[in-house]
Short mmCIF file of C-alpha atoms and ligand atoms in Angstrom, two decimals:
data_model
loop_
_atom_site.label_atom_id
_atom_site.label_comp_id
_atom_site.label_asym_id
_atom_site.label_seq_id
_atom_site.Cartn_x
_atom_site.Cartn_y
_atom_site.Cartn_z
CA UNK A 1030 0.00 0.00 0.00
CA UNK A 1031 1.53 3.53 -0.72
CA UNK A 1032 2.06 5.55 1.83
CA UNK A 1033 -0.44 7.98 3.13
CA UNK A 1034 1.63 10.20 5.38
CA UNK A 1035 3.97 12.82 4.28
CA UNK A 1036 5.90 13.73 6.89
CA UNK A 1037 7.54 16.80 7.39
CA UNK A 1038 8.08 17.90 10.60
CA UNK A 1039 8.28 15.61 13.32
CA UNK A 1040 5.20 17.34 15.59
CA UNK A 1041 2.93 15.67 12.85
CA UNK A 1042 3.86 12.27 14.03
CA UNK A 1043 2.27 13.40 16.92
CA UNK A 1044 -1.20 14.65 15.34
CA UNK A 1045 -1.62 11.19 13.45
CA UNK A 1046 -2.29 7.44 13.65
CA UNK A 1047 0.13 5.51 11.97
CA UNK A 1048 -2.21 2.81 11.37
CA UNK A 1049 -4.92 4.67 10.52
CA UNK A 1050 -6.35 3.98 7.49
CA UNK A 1051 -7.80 6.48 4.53
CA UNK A 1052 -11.27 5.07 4.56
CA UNK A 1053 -13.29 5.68 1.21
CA UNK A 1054 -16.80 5.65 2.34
CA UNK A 1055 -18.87 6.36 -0.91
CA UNK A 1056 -17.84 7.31 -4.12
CA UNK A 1057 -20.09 8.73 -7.31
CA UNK A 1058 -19.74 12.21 -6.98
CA UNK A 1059 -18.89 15.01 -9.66
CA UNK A 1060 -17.41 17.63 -7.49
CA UNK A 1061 -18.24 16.87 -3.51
CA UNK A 1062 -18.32 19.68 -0.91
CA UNK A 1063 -19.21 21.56 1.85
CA UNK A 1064 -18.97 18.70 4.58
CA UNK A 1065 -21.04 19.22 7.85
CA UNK A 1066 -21.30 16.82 10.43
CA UNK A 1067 -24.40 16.14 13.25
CA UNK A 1068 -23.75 14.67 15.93
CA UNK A 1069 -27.21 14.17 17.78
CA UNK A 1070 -28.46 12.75 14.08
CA UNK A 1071 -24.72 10.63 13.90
CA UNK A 1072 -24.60 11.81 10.43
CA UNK A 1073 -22.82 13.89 7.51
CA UNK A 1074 -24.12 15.91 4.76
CA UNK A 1075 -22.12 17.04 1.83
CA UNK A 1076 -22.25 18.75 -1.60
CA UNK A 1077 -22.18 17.32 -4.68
CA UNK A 1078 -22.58 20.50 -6.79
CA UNK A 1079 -22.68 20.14 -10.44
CA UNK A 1080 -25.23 17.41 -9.61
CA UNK A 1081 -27.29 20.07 -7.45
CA UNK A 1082 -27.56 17.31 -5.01
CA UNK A 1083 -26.94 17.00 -0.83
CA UNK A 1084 -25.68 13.69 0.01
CA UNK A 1085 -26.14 11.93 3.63
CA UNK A 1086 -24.01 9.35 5.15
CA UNK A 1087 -25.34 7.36 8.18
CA UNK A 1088 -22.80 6.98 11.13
CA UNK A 1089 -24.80 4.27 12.31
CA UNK A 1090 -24.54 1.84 9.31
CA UNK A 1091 -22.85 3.69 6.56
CA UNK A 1092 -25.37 3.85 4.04
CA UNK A 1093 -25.46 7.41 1.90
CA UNK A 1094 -28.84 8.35 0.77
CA UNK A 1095 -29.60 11.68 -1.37
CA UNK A 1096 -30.65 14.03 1.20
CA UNK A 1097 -32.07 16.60 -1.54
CA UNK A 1098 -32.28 17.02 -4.80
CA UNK A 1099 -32.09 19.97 -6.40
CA UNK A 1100 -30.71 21.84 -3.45
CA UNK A 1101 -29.76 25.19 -5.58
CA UNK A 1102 -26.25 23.96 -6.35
CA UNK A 1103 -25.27 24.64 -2.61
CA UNK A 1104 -21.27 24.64 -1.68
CA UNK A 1105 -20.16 25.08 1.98
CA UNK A 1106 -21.92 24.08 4.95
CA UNK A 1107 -21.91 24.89 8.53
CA UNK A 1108 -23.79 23.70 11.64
CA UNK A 1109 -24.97 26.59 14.23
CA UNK A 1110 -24.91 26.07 18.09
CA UNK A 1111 -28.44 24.73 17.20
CA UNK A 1112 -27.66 22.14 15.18
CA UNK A 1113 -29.09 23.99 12.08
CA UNK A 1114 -27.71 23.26 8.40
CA UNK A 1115 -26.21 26.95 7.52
CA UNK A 1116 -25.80 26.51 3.76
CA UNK A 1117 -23.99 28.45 0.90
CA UNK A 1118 -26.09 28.44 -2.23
CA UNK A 1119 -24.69 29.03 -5.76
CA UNK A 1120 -28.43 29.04 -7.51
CA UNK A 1121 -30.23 30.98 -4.81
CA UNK A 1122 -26.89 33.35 -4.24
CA UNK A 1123 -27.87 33.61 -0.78
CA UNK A 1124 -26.97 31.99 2.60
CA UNK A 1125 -29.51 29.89 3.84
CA UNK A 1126 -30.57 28.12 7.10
CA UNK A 1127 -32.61 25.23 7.51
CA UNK A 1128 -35.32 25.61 10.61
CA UNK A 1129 -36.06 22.85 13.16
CA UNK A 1130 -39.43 22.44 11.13
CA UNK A 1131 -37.40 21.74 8.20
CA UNK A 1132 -37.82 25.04 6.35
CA UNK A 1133 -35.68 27.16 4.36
CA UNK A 1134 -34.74 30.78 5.51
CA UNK A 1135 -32.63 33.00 3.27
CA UNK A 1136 -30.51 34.58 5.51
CA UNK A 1137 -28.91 37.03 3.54
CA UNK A 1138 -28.89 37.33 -0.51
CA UNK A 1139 -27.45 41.10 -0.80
CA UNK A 1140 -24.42 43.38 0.11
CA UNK A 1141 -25.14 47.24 0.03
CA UNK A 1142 -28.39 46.82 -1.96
CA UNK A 1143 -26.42 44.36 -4.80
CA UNK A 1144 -27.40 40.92 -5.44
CA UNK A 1145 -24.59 38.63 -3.73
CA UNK A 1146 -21.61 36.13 -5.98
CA UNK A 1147 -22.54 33.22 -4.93
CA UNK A 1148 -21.43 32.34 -1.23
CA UNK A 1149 -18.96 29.90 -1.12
CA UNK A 1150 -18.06 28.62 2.10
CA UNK A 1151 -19.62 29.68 6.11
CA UNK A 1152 -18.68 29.70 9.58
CA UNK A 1153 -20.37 30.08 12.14
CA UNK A 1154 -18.57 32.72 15.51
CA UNK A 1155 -19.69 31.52 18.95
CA UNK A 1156 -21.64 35.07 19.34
CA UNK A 1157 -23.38 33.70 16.47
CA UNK A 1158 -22.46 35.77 14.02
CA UNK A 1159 -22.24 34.09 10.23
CA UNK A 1160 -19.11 35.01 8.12
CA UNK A 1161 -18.91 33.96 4.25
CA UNK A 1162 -16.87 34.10 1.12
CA UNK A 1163 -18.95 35.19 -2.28
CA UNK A 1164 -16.83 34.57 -4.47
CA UNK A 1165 -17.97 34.00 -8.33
CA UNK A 1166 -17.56 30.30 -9.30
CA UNK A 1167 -21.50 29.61 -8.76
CA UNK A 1168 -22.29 32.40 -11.66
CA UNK A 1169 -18.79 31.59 -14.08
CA UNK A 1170 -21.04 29.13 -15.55
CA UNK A 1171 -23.94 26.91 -15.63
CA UNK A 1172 -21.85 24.11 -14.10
CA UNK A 1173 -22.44 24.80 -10.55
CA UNK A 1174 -25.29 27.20 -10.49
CA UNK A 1175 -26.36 29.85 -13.14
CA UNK A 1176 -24.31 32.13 -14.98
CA UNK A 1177 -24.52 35.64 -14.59
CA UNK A 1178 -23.19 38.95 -13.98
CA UNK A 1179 -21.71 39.59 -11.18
CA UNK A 1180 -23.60 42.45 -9.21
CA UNK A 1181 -20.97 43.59 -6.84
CA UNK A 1182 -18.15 43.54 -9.05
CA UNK A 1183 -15.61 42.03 -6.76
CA UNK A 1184 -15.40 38.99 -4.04
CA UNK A 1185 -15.35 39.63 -0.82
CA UNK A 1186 -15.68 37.87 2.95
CA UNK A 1187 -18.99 38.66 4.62
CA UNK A 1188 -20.47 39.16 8.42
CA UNK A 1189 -24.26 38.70 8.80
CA UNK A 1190 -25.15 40.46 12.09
CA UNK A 1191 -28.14 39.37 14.04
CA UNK A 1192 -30.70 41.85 12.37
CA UNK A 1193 -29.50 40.41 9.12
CA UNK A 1194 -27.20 42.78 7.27
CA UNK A 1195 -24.08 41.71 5.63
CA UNK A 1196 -21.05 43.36 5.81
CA UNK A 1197 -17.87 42.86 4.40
CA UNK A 1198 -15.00 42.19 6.38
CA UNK A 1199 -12.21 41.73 4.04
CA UNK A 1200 -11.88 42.82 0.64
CA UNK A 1201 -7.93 42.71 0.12
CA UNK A 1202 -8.86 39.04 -2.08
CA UNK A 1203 -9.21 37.73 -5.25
CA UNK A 1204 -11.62 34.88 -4.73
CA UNK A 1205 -11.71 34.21 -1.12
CA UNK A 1206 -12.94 30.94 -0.44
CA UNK A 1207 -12.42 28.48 2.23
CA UNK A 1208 -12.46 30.42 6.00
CA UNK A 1209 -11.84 29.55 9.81
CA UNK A 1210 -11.71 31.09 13.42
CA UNK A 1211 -8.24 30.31 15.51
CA UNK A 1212 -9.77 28.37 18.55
CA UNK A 1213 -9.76 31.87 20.35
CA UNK A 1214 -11.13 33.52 17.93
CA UNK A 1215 -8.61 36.31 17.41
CA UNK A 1216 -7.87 35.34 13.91
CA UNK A 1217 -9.90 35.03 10.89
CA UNK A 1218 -7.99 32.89 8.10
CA UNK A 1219 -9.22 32.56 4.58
CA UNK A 1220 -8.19 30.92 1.87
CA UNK A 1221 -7.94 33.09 -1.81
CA UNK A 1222 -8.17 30.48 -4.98
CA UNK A 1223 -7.96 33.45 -7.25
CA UNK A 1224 -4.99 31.55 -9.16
CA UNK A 1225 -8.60 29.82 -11.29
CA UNK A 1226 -8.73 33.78 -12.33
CA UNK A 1227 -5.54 35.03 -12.48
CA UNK A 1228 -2.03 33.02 -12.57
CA UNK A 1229 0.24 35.57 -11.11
CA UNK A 1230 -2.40 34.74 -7.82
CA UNK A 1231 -0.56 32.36 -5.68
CA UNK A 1232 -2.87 29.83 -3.96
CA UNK A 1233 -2.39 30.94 0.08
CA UNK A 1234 -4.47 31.34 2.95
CA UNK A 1235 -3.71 34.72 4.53
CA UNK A 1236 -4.63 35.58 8.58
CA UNK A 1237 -6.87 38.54 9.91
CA UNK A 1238 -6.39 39.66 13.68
CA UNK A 1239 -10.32 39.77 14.52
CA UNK A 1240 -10.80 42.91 15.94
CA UNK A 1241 -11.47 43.65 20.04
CA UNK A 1242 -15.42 44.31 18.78
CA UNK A 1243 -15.59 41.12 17.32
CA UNK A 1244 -17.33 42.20 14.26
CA UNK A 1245 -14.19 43.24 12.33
CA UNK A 1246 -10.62 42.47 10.92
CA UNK A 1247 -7.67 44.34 11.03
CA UNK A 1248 -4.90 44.17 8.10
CA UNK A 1249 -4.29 40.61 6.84
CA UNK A 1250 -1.02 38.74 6.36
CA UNK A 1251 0.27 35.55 4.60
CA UNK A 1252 -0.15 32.62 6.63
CA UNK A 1253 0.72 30.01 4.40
CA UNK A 1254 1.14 28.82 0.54
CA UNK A 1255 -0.05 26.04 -1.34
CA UNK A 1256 2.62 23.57 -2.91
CA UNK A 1257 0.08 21.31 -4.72
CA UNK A 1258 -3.19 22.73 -6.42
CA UNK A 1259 -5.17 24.97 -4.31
CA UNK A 1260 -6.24 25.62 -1.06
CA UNK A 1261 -10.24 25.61 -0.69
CA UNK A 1262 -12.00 24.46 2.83
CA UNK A 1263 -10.48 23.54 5.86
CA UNK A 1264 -10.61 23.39 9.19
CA UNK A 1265 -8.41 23.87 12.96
CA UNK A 1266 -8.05 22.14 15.67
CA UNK A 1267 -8.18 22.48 19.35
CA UNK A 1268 -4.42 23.17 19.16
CA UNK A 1269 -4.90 25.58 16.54
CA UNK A 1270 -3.33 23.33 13.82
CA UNK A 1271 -4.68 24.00 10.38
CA UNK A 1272 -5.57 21.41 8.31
CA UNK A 1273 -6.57 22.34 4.64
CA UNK A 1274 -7.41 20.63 1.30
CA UNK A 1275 -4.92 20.89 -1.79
CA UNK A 1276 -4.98 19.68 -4.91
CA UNK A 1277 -2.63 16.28 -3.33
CA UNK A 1278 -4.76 15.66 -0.41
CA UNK A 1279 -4.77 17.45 3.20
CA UNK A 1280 -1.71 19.49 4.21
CA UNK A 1281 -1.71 20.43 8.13
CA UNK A 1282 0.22 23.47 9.48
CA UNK A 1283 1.15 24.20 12.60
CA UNK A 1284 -0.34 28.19 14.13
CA UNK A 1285 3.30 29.43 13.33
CA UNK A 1286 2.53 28.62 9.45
CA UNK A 1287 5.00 25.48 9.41
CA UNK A 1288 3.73 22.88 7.24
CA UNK A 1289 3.90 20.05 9.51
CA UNK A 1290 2.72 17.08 7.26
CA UNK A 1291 0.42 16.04 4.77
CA UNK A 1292 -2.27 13.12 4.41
CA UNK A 1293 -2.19 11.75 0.74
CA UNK A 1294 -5.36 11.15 -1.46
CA UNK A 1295 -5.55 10.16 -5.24
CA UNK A 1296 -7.84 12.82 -5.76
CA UNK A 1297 -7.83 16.48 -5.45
CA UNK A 1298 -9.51 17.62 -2.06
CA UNK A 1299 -11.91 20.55 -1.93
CA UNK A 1300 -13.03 20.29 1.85
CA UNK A 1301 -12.83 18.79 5.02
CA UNK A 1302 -14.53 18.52 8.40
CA UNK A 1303 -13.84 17.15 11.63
CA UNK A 1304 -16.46 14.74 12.87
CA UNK A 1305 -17.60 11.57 14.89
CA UNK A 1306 -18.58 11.76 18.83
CA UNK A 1307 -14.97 12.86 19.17
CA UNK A 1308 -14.47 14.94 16.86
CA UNK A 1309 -11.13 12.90 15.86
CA UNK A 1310 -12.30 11.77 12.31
CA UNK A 1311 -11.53 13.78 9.55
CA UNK A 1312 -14.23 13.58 6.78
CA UNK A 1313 -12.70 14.81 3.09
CA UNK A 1314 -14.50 15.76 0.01
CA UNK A 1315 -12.27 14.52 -2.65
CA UNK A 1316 -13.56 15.35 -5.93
CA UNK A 1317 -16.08 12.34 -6.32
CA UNK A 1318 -15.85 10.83 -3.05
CA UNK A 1319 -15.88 10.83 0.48
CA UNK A 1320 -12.96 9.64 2.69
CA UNK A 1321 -12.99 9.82 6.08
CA UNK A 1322 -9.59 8.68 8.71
CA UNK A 1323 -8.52 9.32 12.12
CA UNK A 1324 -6.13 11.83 13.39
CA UNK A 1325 -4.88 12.53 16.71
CA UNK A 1326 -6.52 16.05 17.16
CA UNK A 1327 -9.93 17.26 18.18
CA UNK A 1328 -11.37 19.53 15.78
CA UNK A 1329 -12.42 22.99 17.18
CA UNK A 1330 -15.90 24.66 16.79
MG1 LIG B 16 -14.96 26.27 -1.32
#
């Protein structure tokens, strides 16, 4: 069997299972997404956009069901403090959350009056706040949504306050994408893919120091760059290790920006979660599957 593990600084050995496996646990996808995992259901649900479908996989016996179909070509998911299903959708160019009762509720669909991108990926701040990327790859074609103009004329990471408005938060990126709290919350990291756009982009996540009102960032700087494709979701842990997809699997990176190691997969990753009543399994969207293996870290909120 190849090997899995690409390790490249020894505090990784610490942060995996050697004999973990890379566990494929369904595979038929076009492009999967947007993993979100429920732990009072003991299930997963995931993206599989061009197909405008959301998958479910059963903890309990591993069967995968369609959970809806069409779902408006949505992308990133989040789960609130709730247990609602935040959701980014391409077609409705809104952010969306599904009630208790099982009913949709736009959330936000504009930015200063202008319709939104097409919101990309969500997180969800413990004062409840919503952040999201809009950048434009739900309207670049009919492929993942419906092509159109774009309104706003540039892509930007937005805040949804309580009463509803969205503000943007940073606007220093190409096509930000993927996005994360530090376990404190004092920094805001987000990935930029705008390399699909423009070559001289490089692929990087960059870090915001959240501001003291919570509601803000101050000026961003490079956190880390991609080696291999593309950085797009990801996720940190308790420690405050980042662990992101790339176009050769997951790369992890330690808060100081050190890339500490990286877990191999065939296929090109475009998002991960932690999940499982521990929170120790990481669950990856790889192009048209979903893998799933242990690591020895807890994933954060
Ligand atoms: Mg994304």
């Amino acid at each position: 069997m190849a090997a899995i593990y690409d390790i490249r600084d020894p505090r990784f050995e610490a942060l995996i299972h050697r004999s973990a496996r890379l566990e494929t646990l369904w595979t038929g996808g076009r492009w999967c997404e947007g993993p979100a995992y429920f732990p009072a259901g003991k299930y997963l649900i995931w993206s599989d956009i061009p197909n405008d479908r959301l998958m479910r996989w059963d903890e309990t016996d591993g069967s995968v069901s369609v959970f809806q179909q069409p779902c408006l070509h949505q992308n990133g998911h989040a789960v609130d403090a709730q247990g609602r299903l935040v959701a980014c959708e391409h077609r409705g160019r809104a952010v969306s959350r599904i009630e208790h009762d099982g009913s949709r509720r736009v959330l936000a669909d504009r930015a200063g009056g202008q319709r939104l991108n097409s919101p990309n990926d969500v997180v969800v701040k413990s004062d409840g706040s919503i952040w999201f990327s809009d950048p434009t790859y739900g309207i670049d074609s009919d492929y993942e949504g419906d092509r159109a103009e774009s309104e706003i004329g540039a892509s930007h990471v937005y805040r949804i306050a309580p009463d509803g408005t969205a503000t943007s938060v940073v606007t220093d990126l190409l096509k930000p994408n993927g996005l994360a709290f530090s376990p404190d919350e004092t920094l805001l990291y987000v990935a930029d893919t705008g390399w699909t756009h423009h070559r001289s982009c490089r692929p990087k996540i960059r870090a915001y120091p959240v501001q003291a009102d919570g509601m803000s960032v101050g000026t961003g700087r490079d956190f880390a760059f991609c080696d291999t494709g593309l950085f797009d979701g990801f996720r940190v842990d308790t420690q405050g290790n980042l662990w992101s997809s790339a176009g050769d699997g997951v790369h992890c990176y330690a808060p100081d920006g050190t890339l500490l190691g990286k877990i191999l997969v065939e296929e090109v990753v475009a998002n991960l979660t932690f999940g499982g009543p521990k929170r120790n399994r990481l669950f990856l969207c790889a192009t048209s599957s979903l893998r799933a293996i242990y690591v020895n870290a807890t994933g954060s909120a």
